[in-house]
Amino acid sequence: MEENMNLTAERSLEIITKQIAQSRKDVSKDVGQSLYIAGLCTMGMAILIGLCTSITGNSVFYLLYFTLPFIIWGITHYLRRGQAPAPSSFIGTMVSKTWITFGIFALSFFIFANFYDMFMARMESIEVYSRLVIRPFRTILLLMGMAITITGYILKSRWLVWCGIIGGLGGFFWESFYVTDTLLARFSSPTSYNHIQHLVPGIMIAVFAFVGLTLPGMMLKKQQ
């Protein structure tokens, strides 16, 4: 009788262990799919906006970034139709909240900077405006690097942490010291200067999205 009870306890423990392992796999798959979709959508949108602004020279296409959260939500919702919701986890919640926070801060700062620049351009002279203008791209790169770094800490991925630190700080200083403009002014022709200048930000955002979203998503999906 006692032997049967021991076997039953061992069997119960085995079942619980398998259920916990399966639950972790489901969570990893769910979080990985979300990051993967967000990364691909961000990369595609960044390249599209870069090409549109490069061809037309019109910065109004940057407003397309505001449609990105709805596109990501729509695709994710479509792919998960008919599936049982995955159990929530601390890791999944922290990763998703990190990138939601980044999106809120980045889009809010982008709106403020553009309205401020428009106001200053109408109110001040060119000399004063050139000193007061806010260039949001450098700050967005810094925020994106911070989000990648935090994601790396949450996922316990050292290379992702270093990619976030180097990419965020490197991108911020790159833009702060106008490295792209300096290189283009020295090595590009006047006709190609504006086209490449408008294309570079899209390429940089796409690279950041690939490293910070797509690659971690692939890593989590492979853990299943």
PDB file of C-alpha atoms in Angstrom:
ATOM      1  CA  MET A   1       0.000   0.000   0.000  1.00  0.00           C
ATOM      2  CA  GLU A   2       2.773   2.400   0.981  1.00  0.00           C
ATOM      3  CA  GLU A   3       4.675   1.448  -2.195  1.00  0.00           C
ATOM      4  CA  ASN A   4       1.621   2.268  -4.335  1.00  0.00           C
ATOM      5  CA  MET A   5       1.284   5.639  -2.606  1.00  0.00           C
ATOM      6  CA  ASN A   6       4.957   6.408  -3.345  1.00  0.00           C
ATOM      7  CA  LEU A   7       4.479   5.481  -6.981  1.00  0.00           C
ATOM      8  CA  THR A   8       1.382   7.667  -7.148  1.00  0.00           C
ATOM      9  CA  ALA A   9       3.270  10.603  -5.602  1.00  0.00           C
ATOM     10  CA  GLU A  10       6.171  10.146  -8.019  1.00  0.00           C
ATOM     11  CA  ARG A  11       3.760   9.958 -10.950  1.00  0.00           C
ATOM     12  CA  SER A  12       1.975  13.109  -9.788  1.00  0.00           C
ATOM     13  CA  LEU A  13       5.292  14.952  -9.459  1.00  0.00           C
ATOM     14  CA  GLU A  14       6.286  13.811 -12.944  1.00  0.00           C
ATOM     15  CA  ILE A  15       2.996  15.060 -14.400  1.00  0.00           C
ATOM     16  CA  ILE A  16       3.332  18.424 -12.642  1.00  0.00           C
ATOM     17  CA  THR A  17       6.928  18.786 -13.873  1.00  0.00           C
ATOM     18  CA  LYS A  18       5.866  18.056 -17.447  1.00  0.00           C
ATOM     19  CA  GLN A  19       3.017  20.555 -17.201  1.00  0.00           C
ATOM     20  CA  ILE A  20       5.343  23.270 -15.915  1.00  0.00           C
ATOM     21  CA  ALA A  21       7.833  22.559 -18.708  1.00  0.00           C
ATOM     22  CA  GLN A  22       5.065  22.652 -21.308  1.00  0.00           C
ATOM     23  CA  SER A  23       3.733  25.887 -19.832  1.00  0.00           C
ATOM     24  CA  ARG A  24       7.184  27.473 -20.131  1.00  0.00           C
ATOM     25  CA  LYS A  25       7.433  26.335 -23.737  1.00  0.00           C
ATOM     26  CA  ASP A  26       4.023  27.831 -24.514  1.00  0.00           C
ATOM     27  CA  VAL A  27       5.008  31.131 -22.895  1.00  0.00           C
ATOM     28  CA  SER A  28       8.331  31.222 -24.761  1.00  0.00           C
ATOM     29  CA  LYS A  29       6.565  30.504 -28.035  1.00  0.00           C
ATOM     30  CA  ASP A  30       3.938  33.191 -27.412  1.00  0.00           C
ATOM     31  CA  VAL A  31       6.452  35.887 -26.405  1.00  0.00           C
ATOM     32  CA  GLY A  32       8.812  34.882 -29.192  1.00  0.00           C
ATOM     33  CA  GLN A  33       6.077  35.120 -31.796  1.00  0.00           C
ATOM     34  CA  SER A  34       5.068  38.577 -30.545  1.00  0.00           C
ATOM     35  CA  LEU A  35       8.647  39.868 -30.676  1.00  0.00           C
ATOM     36  CA  TYR A  36       9.225  38.269 -34.069  1.00  0.00           C
ATOM     37  CA  ILE A  37       6.116  39.848 -35.588  1.00  0.00           C
ATOM     38  CA  ALA A  38       6.879  43.237 -34.042  1.00  0.00           C
ATOM     39  CA  GLY A  39      10.439  43.087 -35.367  1.00  0.00           C
ATOM     40  CA  LEU A  40       9.438  42.178 -38.915  1.00  0.00           C
ATOM     41  CA  CYS A  41       6.719  44.847 -38.994  1.00  0.00           C
ATOM     42  CA  THR A  42       9.080  47.513 -37.648  1.00  0.00           C
ATOM     43  CA  MET A  43      11.784  46.554 -40.132  1.00  0.00           C
ATOM     44  CA  GLY A  44       9.353  46.632 -43.044  1.00  0.00           C
ATOM     45  CA  MET A  45       7.856  49.962 -41.974  1.00  0.00           C
ATOM     46  CA  ALA A  46      11.291  51.545 -41.470  1.00  0.00           C
ATOM     47  CA  ILE A  47      12.485  50.494 -44.927  1.00  0.00           C
ATOM     48  CA  LEU A  48       9.202  51.609 -46.523  1.00  0.00           C
ATOM     49  CA  ILE A  49       9.357  55.044 -44.877  1.00  0.00           C
ATOM     50  CA  GLY A  50      13.028  55.371 -45.748  1.00  0.00           C
ATOM     51  CA  LEU A  51      12.366  54.635 -49.408  1.00  0.00           C
ATOM     52  CA  CYS A  52       9.337  56.958 -49.567  1.00  0.00           C
ATOM     53  CA  THR A  53      11.171  59.879 -47.957  1.00  0.00           C
ATOM     54  CA  SER A  54      14.247  59.219 -50.081  1.00  0.00           C
ATOM     55  CA  ILE A  55      12.272  59.252 -53.325  1.00  0.00           C
ATOM     56  CA  THR A  56       9.940  62.156 -52.543  1.00  0.00           C
ATOM     57  CA  GLY A  57      11.988  64.150 -50.018  1.00  0.00           C
ATOM     58  CA  ASN A  58       8.787  64.588 -47.978  1.00  0.00           C
ATOM     59  CA  SER A  59       9.072  63.860 -44.250  1.00  0.00           C
ATOM     60  CA  VAL A  60       5.300  63.426 -43.898  1.00  0.00           C
ATOM     61  CA  PHE A  61       5.821  59.687 -44.412  1.00  0.00           C
ATOM     62  CA  TYR A  62       7.280  59.477 -40.891  1.00  0.00           C
ATOM     63  CA  LEU A  63       3.681  59.698 -39.676  1.00  0.00           C
ATOM     64  CA  LEU A  64       3.273  56.108 -40.872  1.00  0.00           C
ATOM     65  CA  TYR A  65       5.098  55.017 -37.716  1.00  0.00           C
ATOM     66  CA  PHE A  66       1.903  55.842 -35.811  1.00  0.00           C
ATOM     67  CA  THR A  67       0.134  53.029 -37.666  1.00  0.00           C
ATOM     68  CA  LEU A  68       2.753  50.476 -36.581  1.00  0.00           C
ATOM     69  CA  PRO A  69       1.149  49.481 -33.223  1.00  0.00           C
ATOM     70  CA  PHE A  70      -2.167  48.805 -34.954  1.00  0.00           C
ATOM     71  CA  ILE A  71      -0.493  46.772 -37.715  1.00  0.00           C
ATOM     72  CA  ILE A  72       1.411  44.669 -35.173  1.00  0.00           C
ATOM     73  CA  TRP A  73      -1.734  44.113 -33.099  1.00  0.00           C
ATOM     74  CA  GLY A  74      -3.775  43.203 -36.180  1.00  0.00           C
ATOM     75  CA  ILE A  75      -1.276  40.662 -37.515  1.00  0.00           C
ATOM     76  CA  THR A  76      -0.723  39.114 -34.073  1.00  0.00           C
ATOM     77  CA  HIS A  77      -4.466  38.866 -33.465  1.00  0.00           C
ATOM     78  CA  TYR A  78      -4.984  37.279 -36.897  1.00  0.00           C
ATOM     79  CA  LEU A  79      -2.266  34.647 -36.408  1.00  0.00           C
ATOM     80  CA  ARG A  80      -3.597  33.719 -32.964  1.00  0.00           C
ATOM     81  CA  ARG A  81      -7.206  33.335 -34.015  1.00  0.00           C
ATOM     82  CA  GLY A  82      -8.742  30.122 -32.690  1.00  0.00           C
ATOM     83  CA  GLN A  83      -5.796  29.464 -30.358  1.00  0.00           C
ATOM     84  CA  ALA A  84      -6.086  29.174 -26.620  1.00  0.00           C
ATOM     85  CA  PRO A  85      -4.409  32.125 -24.875  1.00  0.00           C
ATOM     86  CA  ALA A  86      -0.970  31.308 -23.541  1.00  0.00           C
ATOM     87  CA  PRO A  87      -0.496  31.489 -19.749  1.00  0.00           C
ATOM     88  CA  SER A  88       0.947  34.752 -18.544  1.00  0.00           C
ATOM     89  CA  SER A  89       4.497  34.864 -17.196  1.00  0.00           C
ATOM     90  CA  PHE A  90       6.746  37.377 -15.507  1.00  0.00           C
ATOM     91  CA  ILE A  91       9.278  37.260 -18.360  1.00  0.00           C
ATOM     92  CA  GLY A  92       6.691  37.696 -21.094  1.00  0.00           C
ATOM     93  CA  THR A  93       4.962  40.512 -19.226  1.00  0.00           C
ATOM     94  CA  MET A  94       8.217  42.378 -18.579  1.00  0.00           C
ATOM     95  CA  VAL A  95       9.394  42.093 -22.195  1.00  0.00           C
ATOM     96  CA  SER A  96       6.082  43.278 -23.614  1.00  0.00           C
ATOM     97  CA  LYS A  97       5.790  46.141 -21.116  1.00  0.00           C
ATOM     98  CA  THR A  98       9.375  47.219 -21.893  1.00  0.00           C
ATOM     99  CA  TRP A  99       8.612  47.649 -25.579  1.00  0.00           C
ATOM    100  CA  ILE A 100       5.183  49.181 -24.957  1.00  0.00           C
ATOM    101  CA  THR A 101       6.877  51.741 -22.713  1.00  0.00           C
ATOM    102  CA  PHE A 102       9.468  52.421 -25.404  1.00  0.00           C
ATOM    103  CA  GLY A 103       6.719  52.941 -27.980  1.00  0.00           C
ATOM    104  CA  ILE A 104       4.824  55.382 -25.752  1.00  0.00           C
ATOM    105  CA  PHE A 105       7.919  57.461 -24.968  1.00  0.00           C
ATOM    106  CA  ALA A 106       9.305  57.385 -28.522  1.00  0.00           C
ATOM    107  CA  LEU A 107       6.047  58.366 -30.243  1.00  0.00           C
ATOM    108  CA  SER A 108       5.265  61.034 -27.633  1.00  0.00           C
ATOM    109  CA  PHE A 109       8.706  62.589 -27.971  1.00  0.00           C
ATOM    110  CA  PHE A 110       8.455  62.422 -31.761  1.00  0.00           C
ATOM    111  CA  ILE A 111       5.142  64.325 -31.694  1.00  0.00           C
ATOM    112  CA  PHE A 112       6.460  66.955 -29.273  1.00  0.00           C
ATOM    113  CA  ALA A 113       9.708  67.469 -31.209  1.00  0.00           C
ATOM    114  CA  ASN A 114       7.962  67.909 -34.547  1.00  0.00           C
ATOM    115  CA  PHE A 115       5.365  70.366 -33.243  1.00  0.00           C
ATOM    116  CA  TYR A 116       8.087  72.293 -31.416  1.00  0.00           C
ATOM    117  CA  ASP A 117      10.248  72.486 -34.551  1.00  0.00           C
ATOM    118  CA  MET A 118       7.284  73.642 -36.644  1.00  0.00           C
ATOM    119  CA  PHE A 119       6.497  76.362 -34.107  1.00  0.00           C
ATOM    120  CA  MET A 120      10.113  77.537 -33.856  1.00  0.00           C
ATOM    121  CA  ALA A 121      10.481  77.588 -37.639  1.00  0.00           C
ATOM    122  CA  ARG A 122       7.590  80.063 -37.870  1.00  0.00           C
ATOM    123  CA  MET A 123       8.523  82.174 -34.863  1.00  0.00           C
ATOM    124  CA  GLU A 124      12.305  82.461 -35.065  1.00  0.00           C
ATOM    125  CA  SER A 125      14.923  83.350 -37.651  1.00  0.00           C
ATOM    126  CA  ILE A 126      16.971  80.649 -39.387  1.00  0.00           C
ATOM    127  CA  GLU A 127      19.988  81.376 -37.191  1.00  0.00           C
ATOM    128  CA  VAL A 128      18.004  81.013 -33.963  1.00  0.00           C
ATOM    129  CA  TYR A 129      16.029  78.025 -35.274  1.00  0.00           C
ATOM    130  CA  SER A 130      19.230  76.132 -36.123  1.00  0.00           C
ATOM    131  CA  ARG A 131      20.254  76.364 -32.451  1.00  0.00           C
ATOM    132  CA  LEU A 132      16.846  75.494 -30.982  1.00  0.00           C
ATOM    133  CA  VAL A 133      15.758  72.707 -33.323  1.00  0.00           C
ATOM    134  CA  ILE A 134      15.133  69.298 -31.712  1.00  0.00           C
ATOM    135  CA  ARG A 135      16.332  66.281 -33.657  1.00  0.00           C
ATOM    136  CA  PRO A 136      14.291  63.377 -32.246  1.00  0.00           C
ATOM    137  CA  PHE A 137      16.028  60.569 -34.109  1.00  0.00           C
ATOM    138  CA  ARG A 138      19.094  60.484 -31.847  1.00  0.00           C
ATOM    139  CA  THR A 139      16.935  60.259 -28.713  1.00  0.00           C
ATOM    140  CA  ILE A 140      14.750  57.546 -30.251  1.00  0.00           C
ATOM    141  CA  LEU A 141      17.880  55.487 -30.995  1.00  0.00           C
ATOM    142  CA  LEU A 142      18.980  55.935 -27.380  1.00  0.00           C
ATOM    143  CA  LEU A 143      15.564  54.835 -26.102  1.00  0.00           C
ATOM    144  CA  MET A 144      15.585  51.855 -28.453  1.00  0.00           C
ATOM    145  CA  GLY A 145      19.027  50.855 -27.217  1.00  0.00           C
ATOM    146  CA  MET A 146      17.749  51.016 -23.636  1.00  0.00           C
ATOM    147  CA  ALA A 147      14.763  48.799 -24.522  1.00  0.00           C
ATOM    148  CA  ILE A 148      17.074  46.262 -26.188  1.00  0.00           C
ATOM    149  CA  THR A 149      19.391  46.283 -23.165  1.00  0.00           C
ATOM    150  CA  ILE A 150      16.532  45.725 -20.711  1.00  0.00           C
ATOM    151  CA  THR A 151      15.191  42.924 -22.909  1.00  0.00           C
ATOM    152  CA  GLY A 152      18.631  41.319 -22.803  1.00  0.00           C
ATOM    153  CA  TYR A 153      18.682  41.473 -19.005  1.00  0.00           C
ATOM    154  CA  ILE A 154      15.201  39.954 -18.777  1.00  0.00           C
ATOM    155  CA  LEU A 155      16.066  37.131 -21.203  1.00  0.00           C
ATOM    156  CA  LYS A 156      19.509  36.700 -19.589  1.00  0.00           C
ATOM    157  CA  SER A 157      21.193  37.249 -22.952  1.00  0.00           C
ATOM    158  CA  ARG A 158      24.579  38.921 -22.540  1.00  0.00           C
ATOM    159  CA  TRP A 159      25.117  39.595 -26.244  1.00  0.00           C
ATOM    160  CA  LEU A 160      21.739  41.320 -26.448  1.00  0.00           C
ATOM    161  CA  VAL A 161      22.634  43.526 -23.483  1.00  0.00           C
ATOM    162  CA  TRP A 162      25.871  44.621 -25.138  1.00  0.00           C
ATOM    163  CA  CYS A 163      24.162  45.142 -28.489  1.00  0.00           C
ATOM    164  CA  GLY A 164      21.664  47.450 -26.790  1.00  0.00           C
ATOM    165  CA  ILE A 165      24.343  49.426 -24.954  1.00  0.00           C
ATOM    166  CA  ILE A 166      26.681  49.778 -27.928  1.00  0.00           C
ATOM    167  CA  GLY A 167      23.893  50.387 -30.424  1.00  0.00           C
ATOM    168  CA  GLY A 168      21.988  52.888 -28.281  1.00  0.00           C
ATOM    169  CA  LEU A 169      24.982  54.966 -27.212  1.00  0.00           C
ATOM    170  CA  GLY A 170      26.712  54.558 -30.563  1.00  0.00           C
ATOM    171  CA  GLY A 171      23.631  55.650 -32.498  1.00  0.00           C
ATOM    172  CA  PHE A 172      23.074  58.612 -30.188  1.00  0.00           C
ATOM    173  CA  PHE A 173      26.628  59.929 -30.566  1.00  0.00           C
ATOM    174  CA  TRP A 174      26.648  59.107 -34.292  1.00  0.00           C
ATOM    175  CA  GLU A 175      23.650  61.346 -34.818  1.00  0.00           C
ATOM    176  CA  SER A 176      24.758  63.965 -32.281  1.00  0.00           C
ATOM    177  CA  PHE A 177      28.032  64.550 -34.135  1.00  0.00           C
ATOM    178  CA  TYR A 178      26.354  64.409 -37.572  1.00  0.00           C
ATOM    179  CA  VAL A 179      28.579  61.584 -38.788  1.00  0.00           C
ATOM    180  CA  THR A 180      26.177  60.623 -41.562  1.00  0.00           C
ATOM    181  CA  ASP A 181      25.917  64.189 -42.852  1.00  0.00           C
ATOM    182  CA  THR A 182      29.700  64.643 -42.697  1.00  0.00           C
ATOM    183  CA  LEU A 183      30.410  61.432 -44.613  1.00  0.00           C
ATOM    184  CA  LEU A 184      27.755  62.187 -47.225  1.00  0.00           C
ATOM    185  CA  ALA A 185      29.003  65.735 -47.699  1.00  0.00           C
ATOM    186  CA  ARG A 186      32.514  64.440 -48.276  1.00  0.00           C
ATOM    187  CA  PHE A 187      31.945  61.322 -50.365  1.00  0.00           C
ATOM    188  CA  SER A 188      28.530  61.627 -52.083  1.00  0.00           C
ATOM    189  CA  SER A 189      27.423  63.721 -55.011  1.00  0.00           C
ATOM    190  CA  PRO A 190      24.968  66.611 -54.500  1.00  0.00           C
ATOM    191  CA  THR A 191      22.233  64.706 -56.341  1.00  0.00           C
ATOM    192  CA  SER A 192      22.490  61.613 -54.149  1.00  0.00           C
ATOM    193  CA  TYR A 193      23.039  63.457 -50.846  1.00  0.00           C
ATOM    194  CA  ASN A 194      19.365  64.024 -49.995  1.00  0.00           C
ATOM    195  CA  HIS A 195      18.286  60.561 -51.141  1.00  0.00           C
ATOM    196  CA  ILE A 196      20.833  58.760 -48.974  1.00  0.00           C
ATOM    197  CA  GLN A 197      20.287  61.143 -46.049  1.00  0.00           C
ATOM    198  CA  HIS A 198      16.582  60.248 -45.930  1.00  0.00           C
ATOM    199  CA  LEU A 199      17.279  56.530 -46.373  1.00  0.00           C
ATOM    200  CA  VAL A 200      19.865  56.096 -43.591  1.00  0.00           C
ATOM    201  CA  PRO A 201      17.443  56.562 -40.611  1.00  0.00           C
ATOM    202  CA  GLY A 202      15.160  53.851 -41.957  1.00  0.00           C
ATOM    203  CA  ILE A 203      18.088  51.451 -42.340  1.00  0.00           C
ATOM    204  CA  MET A 204      19.286  52.168 -38.793  1.00  0.00           C
ATOM    205  CA  ILE A 205      15.812  51.596 -37.304  1.00  0.00           C
ATOM    206  CA  ALA A 206      15.519  48.356 -39.298  1.00  0.00           C
ATOM    207  CA  VAL A 207      18.868  47.118 -37.932  1.00  0.00           C
ATOM    208  CA  PHE A 208      17.862  48.007 -34.356  1.00  0.00           C
ATOM    209  CA  ALA A 209      14.512  46.229 -34.798  1.00  0.00           C
ATOM    210  CA  PHE A 210      16.231  43.130 -36.187  1.00  0.00           C
ATOM    211  CA  VAL A 211      18.666  42.913 -33.264  1.00  0.00           C
ATOM    212  CA  GLY A 212      16.245  43.951 -30.505  1.00  0.00           C
ATOM    213  CA  LEU A 213      13.020  42.277 -31.626  1.00  0.00           C
ATOM    214  CA  THR A 214      13.409  39.760 -34.446  1.00  0.00           C
ATOM    215  CA  LEU A 215      16.470  37.902 -33.138  1.00  0.00           C
ATOM    216  CA  PRO A 216      15.168  37.561 -29.528  1.00  0.00           C
ATOM    217  CA  GLY A 217      11.854  36.402 -30.972  1.00  0.00           C
ATOM    218  CA  MET A 218      13.622  33.699 -32.985  1.00  0.00           C
ATOM    219  CA  MET A 219      15.597  32.657 -29.910  1.00  0.00           C
ATOM    220  CA  LEU A 220      12.454  32.237 -27.801  1.00  0.00           C
ATOM    221  CA  LYS A 221      10.612  30.384 -30.544  1.00  0.00           C
ATOM    222  CA  LYS A 222      13.432  27.863 -30.821  1.00  0.00           C
ATOM    223  CA  GLN A 223      13.174  27.049 -27.123  1.00  0.00           C
ATOM    224  CA  GLN A 224       9.889  25.223 -27.634  1.00  0.00           C
TER     225      GLN A 224
END
